């Protein structure tokens, strides 16, 4: 039976864990097993709720303890902060996970911890919990476990047998910026555990090829996160790092976390009224272009465009820089080319390619398939494109890019720009 | 124009298809008893639902379509949406008009209005079925049964039970549709469709069980969950619009974390 003070501990340890944005339960399909509780559904996972900040709640995201011997400037839990500290007893945490899971509150657990005593000691306590969950509580749901930098290979190897996903956060893309804010860390301390986990996965694959019944090792791969806006690092620095991480076979997701000014007293950090939410959103869009749209990172950011355009999405920005690529003929172009048209997503691109085998696809069809014609019409040709419009549509090659860009700004941005010109903008809002 | 009238059942719709082929009809509309007949209805054929005829049409579909598309048809039907009837009728007719080996190709043509409508409605139903997996909240009763009450727009419980069986195979649960007033009870071995003889022993408006029927620690875990829900929010990022977009308000009243209960903090 849990005591009432566990409510207070849960609150403290949740507030300490919430700045880690990853919460997804994606990447593993595992059916229920007799004698066990739970399964995992794969795909993008299941979000069980959405907090008042609109973020998905899929896993119980919590720290085992928020005591920490390190002093990373951007972190709420740094040792020099005077905050309430707590540690959950192992049985308390395990019971909460199981009871939450059985009520369909969560998909599983995302467990991290401040570093106490030393990395191995900390990692060992985390490992003991996931081992218990699997072997004593027979928990077959999702587990995401933080790897503590500096922990031994043996511990990581054991933890990986029970976890679906493991992660180590890079936090800051450029090493010199990281060292300035977290003197006890460097890139090596992050990349080494990443590397060890990857090695574990690859070796496990080989073993499973030879012997059946070898349990899977970190089947949902790794993820990591970078903080956005705590340092001067550019979008180019960030996305270049993401792109090289995605080249690794076990890296599934890179998360971007708009910096929330938690430690305003620290002179090394900017004081932001608001986390940079628009920038964070643009980075996610660029990340999608890398993963699902066949873009490479130099197409999105380069010497002349080190920061993403905040007013338009990165795909539209790319299209406006490359009028020579257009117009794309909807009825003949390859899937990959159609994907590059602003206003057409992966879903509508697939519908187009599937449907045009039966006859020519018209602009009326496109609209019904969910294409955003307001954008797409400047970049495509298809039968009767001009039907339904009063004036003939001029394409991207006939309108100067700057004019078209202006025309395609969202109404909200247009309003904001107008307000800015009048000098009346309230900078507090997005 | 020739009007077909049917009883708004799935078998009825399939029988209508059977009749149209058997009688070489080309009806201009498929209506149900409750619909108003158009003024220009000069001829009405009343479809008499016939399990046997319906079965033959279904068997024909099974020959022509793949598993996925068959499933899409049954899923679309769970929408209970009257706007589905006519497009679905025409969709099925088209499948039979096409040469047999062409049939599974024509249903890929999303430029066809009927294909697109049926697909879209099926997608909406599938989407809401997924929302059950997301938003159902179970309360533990004294006898160990986990009760989850919902009130979905579409009749989606049948699409959710497999998931909960697989996930919670070792616990008895009751998943209940408060709007349609029926549910599925799983006793850790098999699944039973149930309706209550009299009133349900929980509140249909928010699904809550009475205090004395709850398991001893149920309120503690509800409070822990509400505490977690509040604590995980970053207040600098408050975004009620996104929250309501991803988790529509109509589901909130059955969700533990959105309910105000004494003792919550
Ligand atoms: S090691 Fe982790 S918990 Fe500790 S201060 Fe650094 S970021 Fe925070």
XYZ file of C-alpha atoms and ligand atoms in Angstrom:
703
model
C 0.000 0.000 0.000
C 1.317 3.397 -0.921
C 1.430 6.200 1.601
C -0.089 9.600 0.896
C 3.265 11.382 0.668
C 3.896 9.541 -2.548
C 1.618 12.114 -4.226
C 4.036 14.863 -3.266
C 7.054 12.888 -4.470
C 5.327 12.152 -7.752
C 4.683 15.849 -8.246
C 8.282 16.858 -7.545
C 9.805 14.176 -9.735
C 7.423 14.870 -12.612
C 8.180 18.567 -12.563
C 11.857 17.687 -12.676
C 11.405 15.360 -15.645
C 9.080 17.389 -17.813
C 11.649 19.345 -19.813
C 12.715 16.189 -21.577
C 10.370 16.309 -24.534
C 10.542 12.768 -25.803
C 7.476 10.862 -24.712
C 6.617 8.699 -27.645
C 5.900 5.004 -27.406
C 6.797 4.300 -31.024
C 8.835 1.707 -32.774
C 8.015 -1.721 -31.314
C 5.179 -4.083 -32.070
C 4.902 -6.673 -29.336
C 1.775 -8.726 -28.826
C 0.472 -9.626 -25.408
C 1.985 -12.715 -23.808
C 0.298 -15.213 -21.541
C 1.107 -14.490 -17.922
C 2.173 -10.944 -18.672
C 0.415 -7.576 -18.742
C 0.606 -5.342 -21.751
C 1.625 -5.030 -25.356
C 3.086 -2.377 -27.613
C 1.390 -1.259 -30.798
C 4.198 0.096 -32.947
C 3.564 2.850 -35.475
C 3.621 6.202 -33.789
C 2.483 4.706 -30.505
C -0.500 5.868 -28.471
C -0.968 9.249 -26.806
C -3.205 8.769 -23.810
C -3.734 12.368 -22.965
C -2.728 15.889 -23.840
C -1.561 18.198 -21.084
C -2.626 21.826 -20.847
C 0.476 22.708 -22.854
C -0.829 20.539 -25.708
C 1.952 17.981 -25.411
C 1.223 14.304 -25.765
C 1.258 12.159 -22.638
C 2.098 8.637 -23.644
C 4.494 7.386 -21.000
C 4.811 8.063 -17.308
C 7.771 10.400 -17.619
C 9.482 10.610 -14.299
C 12.823 10.727 -12.527
C 13.739 8.187 -9.929
C 15.462 10.995 -8.059
C 16.112 14.644 -8.824
C 19.223 14.862 -6.691
C 22.153 15.404 -9.031
C 25.887 15.877 -8.572
C 26.263 17.787 -11.822
C 25.647 21.421 -12.532
C 24.465 21.756 -16.135
C 23.436 25.376 -16.566
C 20.231 24.725 -18.546
C 18.859 22.113 -16.157
C 16.325 22.686 -13.417
C 17.874 19.877 -11.368
C 21.461 21.193 -11.310
C 23.047 20.845 -7.915
C 23.296 24.587 -7.287
C 19.527 25.038 -7.595
C 17.544 25.324 -4.422
C 14.561 23.170 -5.351
C 12.654 20.457 -3.519
C 14.349 17.113 -3.917
C 12.820 13.669 -3.648
C 13.519 10.030 -4.379
C 10.892 7.411 -5.045
C 11.270 4.035 -3.410
C 11.637 1.268 -5.957
C 8.402 -0.436 -4.945
C 6.504 2.855 -5.083
C 7.568 3.556 -8.614
C 6.822 0.031 -9.760
C 3.374 0.043 -8.236
C 2.493 3.378 -9.814
C 3.570 2.131 -13.233
C 1.504 -1.033 -13.003
C -1.602 0.627 -11.620
C -1.478 3.480 -14.133
C -1.006 1.012 -16.931
C -3.934 -1.185 -15.922
C -6.212 1.852 -15.981
C -5.109 2.750 -19.498
C -3.524 6.020 -18.341
C -0.168 5.251 -19.981
C 1.681 3.147 -22.546
C 4.524 2.523 -20.156
C 7.414 4.199 -18.422
C 10.026 6.768 -19.410
C 12.512 6.673 -16.574
C 15.456 8.958 -15.999
C 17.450 10.075 -13.028
C 19.793 12.693 -11.697
C 23.295 11.361 -11.200
C 23.955 10.324 -7.616
C 27.316 9.096 -6.292
C 28.558 8.004 -9.704
C 27.199 6.985 -13.102
C 27.370 3.245 -12.445
C 25.563 3.505 -9.145
C 22.794 5.498 -10.799
C 22.533 3.273 -13.834
C 22.399 0.228 -11.646
C 19.364 1.522 -9.786
C 17.577 2.314 -13.046
C 18.408 -1.115 -14.398
C 17.106 -2.831 -11.279
C 13.726 -1.188 -11.768
C 13.271 -2.201 -15.384
C 14.452 -5.692 -14.570
C 11.853 -5.929 -11.789
C 9.111 -4.590 -14.005
C 9.766 -7.248 -16.604
C 10.550 -10.229 -14.436
C 8.586 -9.683 -11.226
C 5.618 -7.608 -12.376
C 5.553 -9.342 -15.768
C 5.179 -5.977 -17.474
C 5.101 -6.260 -21.259
C 4.349 -2.592 -22.076
C 6.715 0.091 -23.308
C 9.859 1.133 -21.454
C 12.070 4.036 -22.415
C 15.177 4.263 -20.288
C 17.711 7.031 -20.060
C 21.311 5.873 -20.328
C 23.555 7.631 -17.845
C 26.724 8.871 -19.564
C 29.757 7.179 -18.077
C 27.929 4.017 -17.042
C 29.692 0.753 -17.789
C 29.041 -1.321 -20.862
C 27.857 -4.273 -18.728
C 25.114 -2.176 -17.159
C 23.992 -0.724 -20.456
C 23.940 -4.213 -21.904
C 21.737 -5.471 -19.152
C 19.381 -2.499 -19.213
C 19.008 -2.839 -22.971
C 17.564 -6.306 -22.605
C 14.560 -4.884 -20.761
C 14.097 -1.508 -22.418
C 12.303 -0.815 -25.700
C 14.161 2.389 -26.275
C 17.168 4.067 -24.709
C 18.306 7.630 -25.047
C 21.146 9.950 -24.237
C 20.554 13.638 -24.803
C 23.030 15.702 -26.772
C 21.296 18.882 -25.601
C 23.708 21.267 -27.348
C 24.863 20.672 -30.939
C 28.234 22.390 -30.790
C 30.762 21.006 -28.387
C 32.220 24.343 -27.300
C 28.736 25.596 -26.420
C 28.036 22.425 -24.475
C 31.264 22.734 -22.506
C 30.507 26.334 -21.649
C 27.171 25.366 -20.115
C 27.946 21.911 -18.771
C 31.606 21.864 -17.790
C 31.353 18.266 -16.595
C 30.164 17.061 -20.002
C 31.534 16.877 -23.510
C 30.392 15.258 -26.735
C 32.384 12.137 -26.036
C 30.422 11.487 -22.869
C 27.242 11.532 -24.951
C 28.424 9.674 -28.011
C 30.057 6.880 -26.104
C 26.880 5.462 -24.540
C 25.091 5.994 -27.855
C 27.757 3.984 -29.509
C 27.594 1.229 -26.904
C 23.837 0.924 -27.300
C 24.184 0.743 -31.049
C 26.794 -1.947 -30.712
C 24.446 -3.877 -28.441
C 21.654 -3.685 -31.001
C 23.841 -4.793 -33.885
C 25.361 -7.693 -31.960
C 21.908 -8.738 -30.831
C 20.735 -8.769 -34.432
C 23.557 -11.080 -35.327
C 22.802 -13.411 -32.403
C 19.158 -13.501 -33.310
C 20.099 -14.465 -36.821
C 21.877 -17.522 -35.464
C 19.682 -18.489 -32.531
C 15.996 -18.022 -32.149
C 14.573 -17.004 -28.772
C 17.331 -14.526 -28.044
C 15.439 -11.606 -26.447
C 15.524 -8.394 -28.423
C 17.827 -5.595 -27.384
C 16.417 -2.031 -27.408
C 14.032 -2.940 -30.259
C 12.716 0.611 -30.655
C 16.222 2.025 -31.059
C 17.524 5.287 -29.640
C 16.382 8.856 -29.491
C 18.012 12.062 -28.351
C 17.128 15.705 -27.856
C 18.659 19.103 -28.472
C 17.720 22.262 -26.632
C 16.861 25.144 -28.941
C 17.661 28.709 -28.039
C 19.859 28.279 -24.969
C 23.001 28.974 -27.003
C 23.909 30.799 -30.198
C 24.008 27.560 -32.190
C 22.209 27.955 -35.494
C 19.521 25.824 -37.107
C 22.220 24.698 -39.461
C 24.310 23.408 -36.540
C 21.279 21.642 -35.143
C 20.043 20.070 -38.369
C 23.512 19.022 -39.465
C 23.833 17.161 -36.186
C 20.404 15.561 -36.682
C 21.219 14.508 -40.177
C 24.441 12.807 -39.143
C 22.630 11.089 -36.279
C 19.960 9.738 -38.625
C 22.718 8.149 -40.657
C 23.271 5.817 -37.690
C 21.214 2.657 -38.004
C 19.679 2.772 -34.523
C 18.824 6.472 -34.223
C 15.059 6.802 -34.642
C 14.108 10.234 -33.395
C 15.757 13.550 -32.651
C 13.649 15.842 -30.492
C 13.912 19.618 -30.299
C 13.116 21.326 -27.053
C 12.541 25.082 -27.070
C 14.522 26.405 -24.140
C 12.435 27.392 -21.144
C 14.292 29.929 -18.995
C 14.505 27.904 -15.828
C 17.695 29.321 -14.380
C 17.401 33.012 -15.098
C 20.158 33.926 -12.645
C 22.844 32.223 -14.729
C 24.645 34.853 -16.836
C 25.620 32.297 -19.469
C 22.015 31.821 -20.508
C 19.662 34.119 -22.366
C 16.553 35.282 -20.570
C 13.621 34.411 -22.790
C 10.139 35.626 -22.090
C 8.801 32.686 -24.030
C 10.373 29.479 -25.270
C 11.101 29.792 -29.021
C 8.073 27.766 -30.082
C 7.895 28.853 -33.709
C 11.537 28.008 -34.258
C 11.072 24.668 -32.561
C 8.145 23.916 -34.867
C 10.171 24.817 -37.966
C 12.917 22.456 -36.805
C 10.419 19.627 -36.496
C 9.178 20.382 -40.004
C 12.735 20.309 -41.308
C 13.286 17.051 -39.447
C 10.279 15.565 -41.301
C 11.777 16.672 -44.588
C 14.935 14.759 -43.669
C 13.129 11.616 -42.623
C 10.125 11.316 -44.933
C 10.538 13.668 -47.866
C 13.940 12.689 -49.192
C 15.605 16.033 -48.536
C 19.227 16.237 -47.545
C 20.310 18.735 -44.965
C 22.166 21.062 -47.355
C 18.963 21.648 -49.244
C 17.294 22.953 -46.114
C 20.092 25.011 -44.535
C 23.370 26.232 -46.004
C 25.954 29.040 -45.782
C 23.476 31.622 -46.922
C 20.545 30.253 -44.931
C 21.856 29.294 -41.534
C 18.520 29.857 -39.828
C 15.170 28.536 -40.970
C 12.657 31.093 -42.171
C 10.283 31.551 -39.251
C 7.407 32.862 -41.343
C 7.096 30.031 -43.843
C 7.684 26.317 -43.580
C 11.032 24.921 -44.744
C 9.573 23.061 -47.718
C 7.976 26.188 -49.106
C 11.191 28.080 -48.417
C 13.122 25.506 -50.430
C 10.594 25.641 -53.291
C 10.822 29.423 -53.514
C 14.601 29.185 -53.771
C 14.271 26.603 -56.546
C 11.727 27.757 -59.133
C 13.639 25.776 -61.781
C 12.287 22.573 -60.204
C 8.707 23.577 -61.069
C 6.068 23.223 -62.353
C 5.637 19.576 -61.453
C 3.159 17.700 -63.622
C 0.821 15.862 -61.278
C -0.106 13.321 -63.902
C 3.386 12.227 -64.877
C 5.932 13.227 -62.225
C 7.485 10.644 -59.911
C 6.230 10.315 -56.324
C 9.416 11.919 -55.008
C 8.898 14.966 -57.209
C 5.281 15.341 -56.187
C 6.331 15.190 -52.541
C 8.371 18.329 -53.088
C 5.351 20.417 -53.996
C 4.322 22.785 -51.194
C 0.829 21.898 -50.029
C 1.158 18.197 -50.849
C 1.966 15.797 -48.022
C 2.963 12.144 -48.066
C -0.646 11.020 -47.822
C -2.023 13.042 -50.716
C 1.058 12.266 -52.819
C 0.326 8.560 -52.395
C -3.348 9.078 -53.301
C -2.368 10.976 -56.451
C 0.019 8.303 -57.639
C -2.521 5.582 -56.933
C -5.398 7.380 -58.661
C -3.811 8.633 -61.835
C -3.517 5.116 -63.222
C -7.255 5.354 -63.903
C -7.323 8.632 -65.707
C -6.052 12.129 -65.493
C -6.168 13.764 -62.098
C -7.733 17.212 -62.065
C -7.507 20.097 -59.631
C -10.948 19.194 -58.283
C -9.630 15.728 -57.431
C -6.590 17.239 -55.772
C -8.696 19.392 -53.534
C -10.739 16.385 -52.433
C -7.601 14.408 -51.746
C -6.565 17.008 -49.224
C -4.036 19.008 -51.234
C -3.707 22.599 -50.023
C -4.395 24.218 -53.387
C -3.803 27.703 -52.040
C -0.115 26.774 -51.971
C 0.170 23.980 -54.490
C -1.404 25.821 -57.419
C 1.732 27.883 -58.012
C 3.907 24.821 -58.325
C 1.999 22.289 -60.429
C 0.352 21.629 -63.710
C -2.572 19.319 -64.084
C -5.620 19.188 -66.268
C -7.991 22.134 -65.876
C -5.897 23.750 -63.192
C -7.310 27.076 -64.161
C -10.920 25.963 -64.104
C -12.443 27.186 -60.878
C -10.249 30.255 -60.712
C -11.229 33.541 -62.283
C -7.831 34.530 -63.507
C -5.265 32.276 -65.014
C -2.826 31.154 -62.347
C 0.680 32.456 -62.701
C 3.254 29.905 -61.584
C 6.339 30.178 -59.442
C 8.347 30.931 -62.553
C 6.252 33.945 -63.445
C 5.996 35.607 -60.059
C 9.061 36.951 -58.251
C 9.850 34.727 -55.254
C 9.558 37.588 -52.774
C 6.068 38.445 -53.988
C 4.929 34.849 -53.848
C 6.402 34.420 -50.399
C 4.411 37.399 -49.206
C 1.253 35.964 -50.727
C 1.737 32.583 -49.062
C 2.307 33.799 -45.531
C -0.345 32.524 -43.182
C -3.003 35.092 -42.251
C -1.642 35.083 -38.683
C 1.860 35.975 -39.846
C 0.548 38.604 -42.225
C -1.326 40.229 -39.396
C 1.709 40.069 -37.166
C 3.916 41.685 -39.805
C 1.410 44.441 -40.333
C 1.296 45.047 -36.607
C 5.081 45.077 -36.425
C 5.215 47.763 -39.072
C 2.918 49.846 -36.969
C 5.131 49.194 -33.990
C 2.262 47.850 -31.938
C 3.306 44.278 -31.554
C 3.073 42.747 -28.158
C 6.230 40.680 -28.061
C 4.896 38.468 -25.318
C 2.771 36.364 -27.621
C 3.568 33.875 -30.317
C -36.404 8.473 -60.970
C -36.353 5.014 -59.405
C -35.982 5.061 -55.623
C -34.825 2.088 -53.572
C -36.092 1.958 -50.016
C -34.280 -0.212 -47.447
C -34.322 -0.818 -43.699
C -30.968 0.835 -42.927
C -29.255 -2.446 -42.065
C -26.076 -3.756 -43.610
C -27.841 -6.857 -44.895
C -30.506 -4.581 -46.302
C -27.950 -2.629 -48.264
C -26.413 -5.780 -49.674
C -29.882 -7.055 -50.571
C -30.491 -3.790 -52.418
C -27.405 -4.492 -54.492
C -28.704 -7.996 -55.176
C -32.066 -6.627 -56.303
C -30.513 -4.018 -58.541
C -28.586 -6.675 -60.429
C -31.364 -9.240 -60.460
C -33.946 -6.748 -61.745
C -31.525 -4.904 -64.021
C -32.452 -1.688 -62.239
C -30.502 1.500 -62.116
C -31.883 3.193 -59.025
C -31.256 6.925 -58.721
C -31.261 6.974 -54.941
C -31.192 4.644 -51.933
C -33.293 5.845 -49.026
C -34.452 4.501 -45.691
C -37.903 4.577 -44.145
C -37.188 7.735 -42.203
C -36.018 9.751 -45.228
C -38.452 12.033 -47.012
C -39.190 10.814 -50.526
C -38.259 13.324 -53.181
C -41.202 14.855 -55.060
C -40.043 13.484 -58.344
C -39.915 9.894 -57.099
C -41.965 8.289 -59.794
C -41.146 4.739 -58.906
C -40.284 3.122 -55.574
C -38.905 -0.347 -54.990
C -39.029 -1.586 -51.423
C -36.067 -3.816 -50.636
C -36.966 -6.812 -48.471
C -33.873 -7.596 -46.454
C -32.882 -11.178 -47.094
C -29.954 -12.762 -45.303
C -29.446 -15.260 -48.048
C -29.242 -12.671 -50.831
C -27.029 -10.469 -48.668
C -24.759 -13.415 -48.018
C -24.376 -14.065 -51.725
C -23.432 -10.456 -52.377
C -20.894 -10.562 -49.549
C -19.420 -13.796 -50.886
C -19.058 -12.089 -54.250
C -17.236 -9.195 -52.611
C -14.929 -11.617 -50.860
C -13.977 -13.040 -54.236
C -13.258 -9.676 -55.751
C -11.710 -7.623 -52.966
C -8.796 -8.016 -50.635
C -9.018 -8.329 -46.852
C -8.234 -4.642 -46.380
C -11.013 -3.389 -48.591
C -13.571 -5.759 -47.126
C -12.595 -4.542 -43.710
C -12.932 -0.977 -44.869
C -16.523 -1.642 -45.924
C -17.508 -3.092 -42.555
C -15.698 -0.313 -40.736
C -17.452 2.373 -42.748
C -20.770 0.787 -41.803
C -20.006 1.308 -38.082
C -20.239 5.039 -38.740
C -24.051 4.669 -38.683
C -23.899 7.668 -40.994
C -26.827 7.969 -43.384
C -24.645 9.815 -45.861
C -22.768 6.598 -46.342
C -25.691 4.572 -47.716
C -25.824 5.830 -51.258
C -22.061 6.008 -51.932
C -21.543 2.592 -50.370
C -24.356 1.104 -52.461
C -22.798 2.510 -55.628
C -19.340 1.449 -54.511
C -20.485 -2.164 -54.141
C -22.322 -2.013 -57.481
C -19.168 -0.728 -59.164
C -17.183 -3.636 -57.790
C -19.614 -6.031 -59.471
C -19.766 -4.079 -62.720
C -16.004 -4.269 -63.147
C -14.447 -7.407 -64.610
C -13.598 -9.680 -61.697
C -9.835 -9.194 -61.803
C -10.245 -5.437 -62.190
C -12.382 -4.971 -59.089
C -9.618 -4.587 -56.562
C -8.061 -2.008 -58.858
C -11.041 0.282 -59.251
C -11.360 0.659 -55.491
C -7.918 2.260 -55.538
C -9.218 5.094 -57.656
C -9.657 7.927 -55.218
C -10.698 10.269 -57.993
C -13.966 8.296 -57.940
C -16.349 10.099 -55.645
C -17.884 6.974 -54.127
C -14.530 5.356 -53.447
C -13.321 8.542 -51.841
C -16.429 8.995 -49.684
C -16.482 5.422 -48.403
C -12.742 5.547 -47.728
C -13.028 8.869 -45.916
C -15.860 7.691 -43.706
C -13.975 4.484 -42.900
C -10.956 6.607 -41.996
C -13.029 8.699 -39.632
C -14.355 5.592 -37.909
C -10.872 4.098 -37.653
C -9.682 7.369 -36.221
C -12.294 7.328 -33.509
C -11.565 3.676 -32.760
C -7.973 4.741 -32.141
C -9.257 7.407 -29.784
C -10.778 4.662 -27.674
C -7.342 3.121 -27.271
C -6.089 6.549 -26.245
C -8.795 7.950 -24.041
C -10.650 5.091 -22.360
C -10.031 5.283 -18.610
C -10.680 2.310 -16.402
C -11.736 2.497 -12.770
C -11.141 -0.492 -10.607
C -14.231 -1.839 -8.868
C -14.236 -3.682 -5.574
C -14.703 -7.030 -7.269
C -11.591 -6.433 -9.373
C -13.352 -5.532 -12.628
C -12.001 -2.557 -14.522
C -14.810 -0.372 -15.848
C -14.302 1.983 -18.796
C -17.199 4.115 -20.030
C -17.177 6.132 -23.260
C -19.661 7.755 -25.570
C -18.193 7.723 -29.067
C -19.834 9.328 -32.105
C -19.510 6.142 -34.118
C -20.186 2.606 -33.029
C -16.526 1.805 -32.497
C -16.368 -0.487 -29.473
C -16.229 -3.607 -31.688
C -13.028 -2.192 -33.198
C -11.394 -1.628 -29.808
C -11.946 -4.904 -27.990
C -9.152 -6.875 -29.673
C -6.629 -4.343 -28.462
C -7.796 -4.404 -24.864
C -7.981 -8.178 -24.841
C -4.431 -8.416 -25.999
C -3.209 -5.767 -23.599
C -5.206 -6.571 -20.482
C -5.625 -10.301 -20.931
C -5.198 -11.060 -17.232
C -7.722 -8.591 -15.849
C -11.533 -8.594 -16.152
C -12.869 -5.449 -17.762
C -16.071 -3.916 -18.996
C -15.995 -1.456 -21.848
C -19.301 0.378 -22.123
C -20.881 2.703 -24.678
C -23.034 5.101 -22.640
C -24.780 6.517 -25.702
C -25.743 3.201 -27.292
C -26.123 1.571 -23.884
C -24.305 -1.652 -24.523
C -20.843 -2.906 -23.784
C -18.311 -5.710 -23.919
C -17.360 -7.648 -20.831
C -14.158 -9.630 -20.779
C -13.830 -12.220 -18.010
C -10.120 -13.029 -18.673
C -11.150 -15.862 -20.984
C -13.776 -14.671 -23.409
C -15.670 -11.622 -24.514
C -19.398 -11.080 -23.991
C -21.637 -8.436 -25.464
C -23.818 -7.132 -22.653
C -26.770 -4.860 -21.996
C -28.087 -4.046 -18.542
C -31.584 -5.217 -17.650
C -32.352 -2.146 -15.601
C -30.268 0.932 -14.931
C -26.518 0.754 -15.128
C -24.780 0.800 -11.748
C -22.651 3.758 -12.737
C -23.329 7.322 -13.788
C -23.858 7.530 -17.550
C -22.827 11.185 -17.648
C -19.256 10.710 -16.474
C -18.965 6.953 -16.144
C -18.181 7.089 -12.453
C -18.881 4.214 -10.132
C -20.332 4.938 -6.751
C -17.825 5.384 -3.928
C -18.711 2.168 -2.125
C -18.252 0.138 -5.286
C -14.696 1.314 -5.912
C -11.624 -0.697 -5.064
C -9.940 0.516 -1.916
C -6.990 2.261 -3.548
C -8.854 3.505 -6.622
C -9.158 7.103 -5.414
C -5.461 7.236 -4.536
C -4.459 6.260 -8.068
C -6.948 8.646 -9.599
C -5.434 11.428 -7.504
C -1.917 10.401 -8.406
C -2.873 10.517 -12.061
C -4.487 13.946 -11.759
C -1.390 15.169 -9.923
C 0.821 13.825 -12.672
C -1.329 15.401 -15.363
C -0.969 18.849 -13.770
C 2.727 18.508 -12.974
C 3.816 17.433 -16.452
C 2.530 20.641 -18.051
C 5.061 23.374 -18.823
C 3.163 26.531 -18.047
C 5.324 28.687 -20.307
C 3.906 26.644 -23.188
C 0.200 26.579 -22.294
C -1.715 25.751 -25.467
C -5.389 24.942 -24.957
C -6.073 25.036 -28.680
C -3.681 22.218 -29.442
C -4.904 20.306 -26.426
C -8.528 20.448 -27.565
C -7.531 19.698 -31.150
C -5.737 16.484 -30.252
C -8.130 15.531 -27.476
C -11.592 16.820 -28.399
C -13.685 18.099 -25.526
C -16.492 15.627 -26.078
C -14.297 12.884 -24.605
C -13.295 14.821 -21.513
C -16.169 14.031 -19.208
C -15.219 10.373 -19.064
C -11.518 11.000 -18.539
C -10.125 10.750 -15.028
C -7.641 13.599 -15.402
C -10.284 16.018 -16.684
C -12.710 15.298 -13.874
C -12.670 17.439 -10.789
C -12.869 15.200 -7.773
C -12.454 15.932 -4.089
C -8.951 15.224 -2.925
C -7.372 16.137 -6.255
C -4.586 18.623 -5.930
S 23.360 15.594 -15.308
Fe 21.267 15.648 -16.031
S 20.009 15.963 -14.211
Fe 22.118 16.457 -13.662
S 22.275 18.648 -13.953
Fe 22.994 17.725 -15.842
S 21.166 17.590 -17.144
Fe 20.453 17.982 -15.042
